[in-house]
């Protein structure tokens, strides 16, 4: 399983909660940091989407070769969610992917790109500022509404045959808005709101990657034939 972090995040930090949770449930997880603008700085995702996508594709192939797995599952958060959808289509490796679970991906772009908040949450703000002051953010304008890479993704069907997609979104997300822009309204895609399962869960954009309710939903999405009852952290499930 490959875990893809959000803009200005990194693999180990962004998936410090969901990664171990999935590992405890029997998954072999890999959490790379892709798209580093400045080598050595643990801040990723800021370079051009197409360049990051090539890095991710090569990493997935490395995981397959190392583990002997025919296919991988991909769990992506925010920009990582975009890549989990973008890569199988645009780089043509859908036949090597089994499940995609995307948390708040800007699939159709976002009107408010405040995703730098992930760097704040992970305590990386000084490093993020260093990246911005040195090289800027090439990816930022590409995943807003009508961004160049969003437009490319929207040409033809987004969901690829043979891949099982689940999109998980929070109604409390202030960053990827409108929320429906995350969804893929196509056959083979399950679009869900966190609050439709756990109505009192206040997790927003960043919180989706650090939320027990979401982690349970991700695990069920990865193994839909053996779903477990979700125990909501904030009140009973619907």
mmCIF file of C-alpha atoms in Angstrom:
data_model
loop_
_atom_site.group_PDB
_atom_site.id
_atom_site.type_symbol
_atom_site.label_atom_id
_atom_site.label_comp_id
_atom_site.label_asym_id
_atom_site.label_seq_id
_atom_site.Cartn_x
_atom_site.Cartn_y
_atom_site.Cartn_z
ATOM 1 C CA UNK A 1 0.000 0.000 0.000
ATOM 2 C CA UNK A 2 1.312 3.430 -0.973
ATOM 3 C CA UNK A 3 0.300 6.464 1.107
ATOM 4 C CA UNK A 4 0.495 9.854 -0.623
ATOM 5 C CA UNK A 5 0.744 13.012 1.483
ATOM 6 C CA UNK A 6 -0.697 16.471 0.875
ATOM 7 C CA UNK A 7 0.830 19.720 -0.326
ATOM 8 C CA UNK A 8 3.786 20.880 1.803
ATOM 9 C CA UNK A 9 3.604 17.701 3.850
ATOM 10 C CA UNK A 10 5.674 14.539 3.937
ATOM 11 C CA UNK A 11 4.882 10.854 4.031
ATOM 12 C CA UNK A 12 5.897 9.969 7.598
ATOM 13 C CA UNK A 13 4.220 13.047 9.106
ATOM 14 C CA UNK A 14 1.027 13.109 7.067
ATOM 15 C CA UNK A 15 0.409 9.415 7.731
ATOM 16 C CA UNK A 16 1.711 9.173 11.274
ATOM 17 C CA UNK A 17 -1.787 8.088 12.367
ATOM 18 C CA UNK A 18 -3.467 6.338 9.439
ATOM 19 C CA UNK A 19 -0.278 4.518 8.428
ATOM 20 C CA UNK A 20 0.220 2.663 11.737
ATOM 21 C CA UNK A 21 -3.524 1.999 11.959
ATOM 22 C CA UNK A 22 -3.496 0.262 8.583
ATOM 23 C CA UNK A 23 -0.285 -1.582 9.437
ATOM 24 C CA UNK A 24 -1.943 -2.945 12.585
ATOM 25 C CA UNK A 25 -4.722 -4.180 10.336
ATOM 26 C CA UNK A 26 -2.298 -6.233 8.289
ATOM 27 C CA UNK A 27 -1.290 -3.873 5.497
ATOM 28 C CA UNK A 28 2.288 -3.363 4.341
ATOM 29 C CA UNK A 29 2.450 0.429 4.078
ATOM 30 C CA UNK A 30 4.879 2.731 2.297
ATOM 31 C CA UNK A 31 4.760 6.494 2.822
ATOM 32 C CA UNK A 32 7.194 8.303 0.515
ATOM 33 C CA UNK A 33 7.810 12.038 0.373
ATOM 34 C CA UNK A 34 7.389 13.033 -3.263
ATOM 35 C CA UNK A 35 7.868 16.317 -5.079
ATOM 36 C CA UNK A 36 10.577 17.851 -2.898
ATOM 37 C CA UNK A 37 11.620 21.194 -4.373
ATOM 38 C CA UNK A 38 14.746 21.437 -2.214
ATOM 39 C CA UNK A 39 16.652 18.176 -1.685
ATOM 40 C CA UNK A 40 17.017 17.324 1.963
ATOM 41 C CA UNK A 41 14.044 19.363 3.162
ATOM 42 C CA UNK A 42 11.180 17.084 4.278
ATOM 43 C CA UNK A 43 8.579 19.205 2.495
ATOM 44 C CA UNK A 44 6.949 17.690 -0.571
ATOM 45 C CA UNK A 45 4.344 18.178 -3.233
ATOM 46 C CA UNK A 46 5.296 21.671 -4.346
ATOM 47 C CA UNK A 47 6.847 20.896 -7.743
ATOM 48 C CA UNK A 48 4.823 20.511 -10.951
ATOM 49 C CA UNK A 49 2.073 17.900 -10.660
ATOM 50 C CA UNK A 50 3.343 16.041 -13.738
ATOM 51 C CA UNK A 51 6.837 15.766 -12.268
ATOM 52 C CA UNK A 52 5.552 14.531 -8.912
ATOM 53 C CA UNK A 53 3.331 12.050 -10.734
ATOM 54 C CA UNK A 54 6.358 10.528 -12.469
ATOM 55 C CA UNK A 55 8.127 10.173 -9.119
ATOM 56 C CA UNK A 56 5.083 8.458 -7.639
ATOM 57 C CA UNK A 57 4.756 6.096 -10.616
ATOM 58 C CA UNK A 58 8.403 5.080 -10.273
ATOM 59 C CA UNK A 59 7.957 4.561 -6.542
ATOM 60 C CA UNK A 60 4.904 2.367 -7.077
ATOM 61 C CA UNK A 61 6.879 0.257 -9.528
ATOM 62 C CA UNK A 62 9.667 -0.056 -6.961
ATOM 63 C CA UNK A 63 7.171 -1.213 -4.332
ATOM 64 C CA UNK A 64 5.745 -3.792 -6.712
ATOM 65 C CA UNK A 65 9.195 -5.071 -7.617
ATOM 66 C CA UNK A 66 10.363 -5.202 -3.999
ATOM 67 C CA UNK A 67 7.254 -6.889 -2.599
ATOM 68 C CA UNK A 68 6.329 -9.024 -5.586
ATOM 69 C CA UNK A 69 2.784 -7.623 -5.497
ATOM 70 C CA UNK A 70 0.935 -7.493 -8.789
ATOM 71 C CA UNK A 71 -1.084 -4.489 -7.652
ATOM 72 C CA UNK A 72 -0.935 -1.795 -4.994
ATOM 73 C CA UNK A 73 -3.593 0.061 -3.051
ATOM 74 C CA UNK A 74 -3.214 3.842 -2.876
ATOM 75 C CA UNK A 75 -4.443 6.071 -0.051
ATOM 76 C CA UNK A 76 -3.972 9.776 -0.716
ATOM 77 C CA UNK A 77 -4.744 12.894 1.303
ATOM 78 C CA UNK A 78 -5.406 16.292 -0.289
ATOM 79 C CA UNK A 79 -2.870 16.738 -3.125
ATOM 80 C CA UNK A 80 -1.935 13.119 -2.537
ATOM 81 C CA UNK A 81 -5.571 12.246 -3.136
ATOM 82 C CA UNK A 82 -5.382 14.106 -6.443
ATOM 83 C CA UNK A 83 -2.308 12.072 -7.392
ATOM 84 C CA UNK A 84 -4.028 8.826 -6.430
ATOM 85 C CA UNK A 85 -6.629 9.612 -9.086
ATOM 86 C CA UNK A 86 -4.391 11.412 -11.594
ATOM 87 C CA UNK A 87 -1.588 8.872 -11.871
ATOM 88 C CA UNK A 88 -3.540 5.736 -12.833
ATOM 89 C CA UNK A 89 -5.274 7.669 -15.609
ATOM 90 C CA UNK A 90 -2.658 10.078 -16.902
ATOM 91 C CA UNK A 91 0.359 7.775 -16.607
ATOM 92 C CA UNK A 92 -1.492 4.621 -17.547
ATOM 93 C CA UNK A 93 -0.770 2.324 -14.615
ATOM 94 C CA UNK A 94 -4.374 1.612 -13.602
ATOM 95 C CA UNK A 95 -3.789 -2.090 -14.231
ATOM 96 C CA UNK A 96 -1.298 -2.041 -11.351
ATOM 97 C CA UNK A 97 -3.775 -0.509 -8.857
ATOM 98 C CA UNK A 98 -6.481 -2.334 -6.926
ATOM 99 C CA UNK A 99 -8.072 0.240 -4.582
ATOM 100 C CA UNK A 100 -7.814 4.021 -4.417
ATOM 101 C CA UNK A 101 -8.989 5.832 -1.294
ATOM 102 C CA UNK A 102 -8.738 9.611 -1.605
ATOM 103 C CA UNK A 103 -9.262 11.934 1.358
ATOM 104 C CA UNK A 104 -10.485 15.398 0.304
ATOM 105 C CA UNK A 105 -8.787 15.388 -3.098
ATOM 106 C CA UNK A 106 -9.108 18.575 -5.205
ATOM 107 C CA UNK A 107 -10.291 16.382 -8.093
ATOM 108 C CA UNK A 108 -12.052 19.201 -9.918
ATOM 109 C CA UNK A 109 -9.910 21.885 -8.302
ATOM 110 C CA UNK A 110 -10.470 24.084 -5.294
ATOM 111 C CA UNK A 111 -11.426 27.744 -5.053
ATOM 112 C CA UNK A 112 -9.366 28.256 -1.913
ATOM 113 C CA UNK A 113 -5.872 26.816 -1.853
ATOM 114 C CA UNK A 114 -4.963 27.156 1.797
ATOM 115 C CA UNK A 115 -3.324 23.735 1.804
ATOM 116 C CA UNK A 116 -0.122 25.174 3.261
ATOM 117 C CA UNK A 117 -1.921 24.583 6.566
ATOM 118 C CA UNK A 118 -0.719 20.982 6.431
ATOM 119 C CA UNK A 119 2.824 22.245 6.818
ATOM 120 C CA UNK A 120 1.702 24.267 9.824
ATOM 121 C CA UNK A 121 0.055 21.219 11.392
ATOM 122 C CA UNK A 122 3.158 19.106 10.944
ATOM 123 C CA UNK A 123 5.400 21.800 12.401
ATOM 124 C CA UNK A 124 7.094 22.436 9.071
ATOM 125 C CA UNK A 125 6.159 26.080 8.563
ATOM 126 C CA UNK A 126 9.757 27.427 8.638
ATOM 127 C CA UNK A 127 10.736 24.849 6.020
ATOM 128 C CA UNK A 128 7.631 25.595 3.960
ATOM 129 C CA UNK A 129 8.521 29.290 4.039
ATOM 130 C CA UNK A 130 12.016 28.418 2.876
ATOM 131 C CA UNK A 131 10.611 26.502 -0.085
ATOM 132 C CA UNK A 132 8.199 29.302 -0.975
ATOM 133 C CA UNK A 133 10.877 31.967 -0.731
ATOM 134 C CA UNK A 134 13.347 29.929 -2.758
ATOM 135 C CA UNK A 135 11.370 28.210 -5.515
ATOM 136 C CA UNK A 136 7.686 28.953 -4.887
ATOM 137 C CA UNK A 137 4.875 26.450 -5.408
ATOM 138 C CA UNK A 138 4.567 25.142 -8.943
ATOM 139 C CA UNK A 139 1.742 22.744 -8.076
ATOM 140 C CA UNK A 140 -0.509 25.336 -6.465
ATOM 141 C CA UNK A 141 -1.913 26.925 -9.615
ATOM 142 C CA UNK A 142 -2.276 23.531 -11.283
ATOM 143 C CA UNK A 143 -4.866 22.100 -8.876
ATOM 144 C CA UNK A 144 -7.159 25.089 -8.413
ATOM 145 C CA UNK A 145 -10.464 25.247 -10.292
ATOM 146 C CA UNK A 146 -9.594 25.363 -14.016
ATOM 147 C CA UNK A 147 -5.963 24.636 -13.167
ATOM 148 C CA UNK A 148 -3.924 23.099 -15.976
ATOM 149 C CA UNK A 149 -3.660 19.608 -14.473
ATOM 150 C CA UNK A 150 -7.288 19.613 -13.337
ATOM 151 C CA UNK A 151 -8.345 20.339 -16.914
ATOM 152 C CA UNK A 152 -6.217 17.453 -18.190
ATOM 153 C CA UNK A 153 -7.740 15.068 -15.647
ATOM 154 C CA UNK A 154 -11.271 16.112 -16.584
ATOM 155 C CA UNK A 155 -10.891 15.170 -20.260
ATOM 156 C CA UNK A 156 -12.830 11.926 -20.573
ATOM 157 C CA UNK A 157 -13.654 9.511 -17.739
ATOM 158 C CA UNK A 158 -11.564 9.911 -14.590
ATOM 159 C CA UNK A 159 -12.223 6.523 -13.013
ATOM 160 C CA UNK A 160 -10.289 3.736 -14.702
ATOM 161 C CA UNK A 161 -11.616 0.223 -15.344
ATOM 162 C CA UNK A 162 -10.545 -2.331 -12.768
ATOM 163 C CA UNK A 163 -9.833 0.197 -9.998
ATOM 164 C CA UNK A 164 -12.136 0.487 -6.980
ATOM 165 C CA UNK A 165 -12.394 4.147 -5.889
ATOM 166 C CA UNK A 166 -13.601 5.643 -2.614
ATOM 167 C CA UNK A 167 -13.629 9.413 -2.050
ATOM 168 C CA UNK A 168 -13.997 10.542 1.579
ATOM 169 C CA UNK A 169 -14.822 14.186 2.261
ATOM 170 C CA UNK A 170 -15.650 16.221 5.361
ATOM 171 C CA UNK A 171 -18.490 18.721 5.422
ATOM 172 C CA UNK A 172 -16.272 20.752 7.781
ATOM 173 C CA UNK A 173 -13.426 21.081 5.262
ATOM 174 C CA UNK A 174 -12.581 24.798 4.832
ATOM 175 C CA UNK A 175 -9.837 24.285 2.255
ATOM 176 C CA UNK A 176 -11.032 22.132 -0.622
ATOM 177 C CA UNK A 177 -14.230 23.912 -1.515
ATOM 178 C CA UNK A 178 -16.813 23.437 -2.806
ATOM 179 C CA UNK A 179 -16.711 20.002 -1.190
ATOM 180 C CA UNK A 180 -18.418 18.335 -4.135
ATOM 181 C CA UNK A 181 -15.381 19.146 -6.267
ATOM 182 C CA UNK A 182 -13.669 16.184 -4.619
ATOM 183 C CA UNK A 183 -16.219 13.691 -5.912
ATOM 184 C CA UNK A 184 -16.080 11.637 -9.087
ATOM 185 C CA UNK A 185 -19.615 11.085 -10.335
ATOM 186 C CA UNK A 186 -18.823 7.987 -12.337
ATOM 187 C CA UNK A 187 -19.451 4.250 -12.219
ATOM 188 C CA UNK A 188 -17.127 2.392 -9.902
ATOM 189 C CA UNK A 189 -16.669 5.308 -7.499
ATOM 190 C CA UNK A 190 -18.063 5.546 -3.979
ATOM 191 C CA UNK A 191 -18.356 9.170 -2.840
ATOM 192 C CA UNK A 192 -18.990 9.597 0.887
ATOM 193 C CA UNK A 193 -19.058 12.309 3.511
ATOM 194 C CA UNK A 194 -17.464 11.493 6.850
ATOM 195 C CA UNK A 195 -20.467 12.995 8.612
ATOM 196 C CA UNK A 196 -22.889 10.678 6.824
ATOM 197 C CA UNK A 197 -21.324 7.884 8.896
ATOM 198 C CA UNK A 198 -20.235 9.795 12.005
ATOM 199 C CA UNK A 199 -22.426 12.934 12.052
ATOM 200 C CA UNK A 200 -20.743 14.552 15.051
ATOM 201 C CA UNK A 201 -17.161 14.159 13.865
ATOM 202 C CA UNK A 202 -15.739 17.704 13.447
ATOM 203 C CA UNK A 203 -12.634 16.739 11.455
ATOM 204 C CA UNK A 204 -11.796 19.232 8.732
ATOM 205 C CA UNK A 205 -9.338 19.053 5.868
ATOM 206 C CA UNK A 206 -6.180 18.320 7.831
ATOM 207 C CA UNK A 207 -8.001 16.303 10.466
ATOM 208 C CA UNK A 208 -9.112 13.669 7.968
ATOM 209 C CA UNK A 209 -5.627 12.161 8.068
ATOM 210 C CA UNK A 210 -5.545 12.035 11.875
ATOM 211 C CA UNK A 211 -9.029 10.786 12.667
ATOM 212 C CA UNK A 212 -9.951 7.334 13.991
ATOM 213 C CA UNK A 213 -13.364 7.386 12.334
ATOM 214 C CA UNK A 214 -11.777 8.104 8.961
ATOM 215 C CA UNK A 215 -9.138 5.423 9.509
ATOM 216 C CA UNK A 216 -11.913 2.868 10.040
ATOM 217 C CA UNK A 217 -13.665 4.056 6.878
ATOM 218 C CA UNK A 218 -10.417 3.756 4.918
ATOM 219 C CA UNK A 219 -9.896 0.194 6.171
ATOM 220 C CA UNK A 220 -13.434 -0.763 5.125
ATOM 221 C CA UNK A 221 -12.939 0.821 1.704
ATOM 222 C CA UNK A 222 -9.797 -1.234 1.192
ATOM 223 C CA UNK A 223 -11.590 -4.469 2.100
ATOM 224 C CA UNK A 224 -15.234 -3.926 1.131
ATOM 225 C CA UNK A 225 -16.075 -7.635 1.274
ATOM 226 C CA UNK A 226 -15.259 -7.733 5.006
ATOM 227 C CA UNK A 227 -16.482 -4.404 6.408
ATOM 228 C CA UNK A 228 -16.272 -3.814 10.133
ATOM 229 C CA UNK A 229 -18.766 -1.845 12.188
ATOM 230 C CA UNK A 230 -17.437 1.675 12.677
ATOM 231 C CA UNK A 231 -17.228 2.952 16.219
ATOM 232 C CA UNK A 232 -17.557 6.723 15.987
ATOM 233 C CA UNK A 233 -15.411 8.834 18.296
ATOM 234 C CA UNK A 234 -18.122 11.500 18.561
ATOM 235 C CA UNK A 235 -21.516 9.935 19.164
ATOM 236 C CA UNK A 236 -23.137 6.910 17.505
ATOM 237 C CA UNK A 237 -22.819 6.131 13.788
ATOM 238 C CA UNK A 238 -25.734 6.596 11.450
#
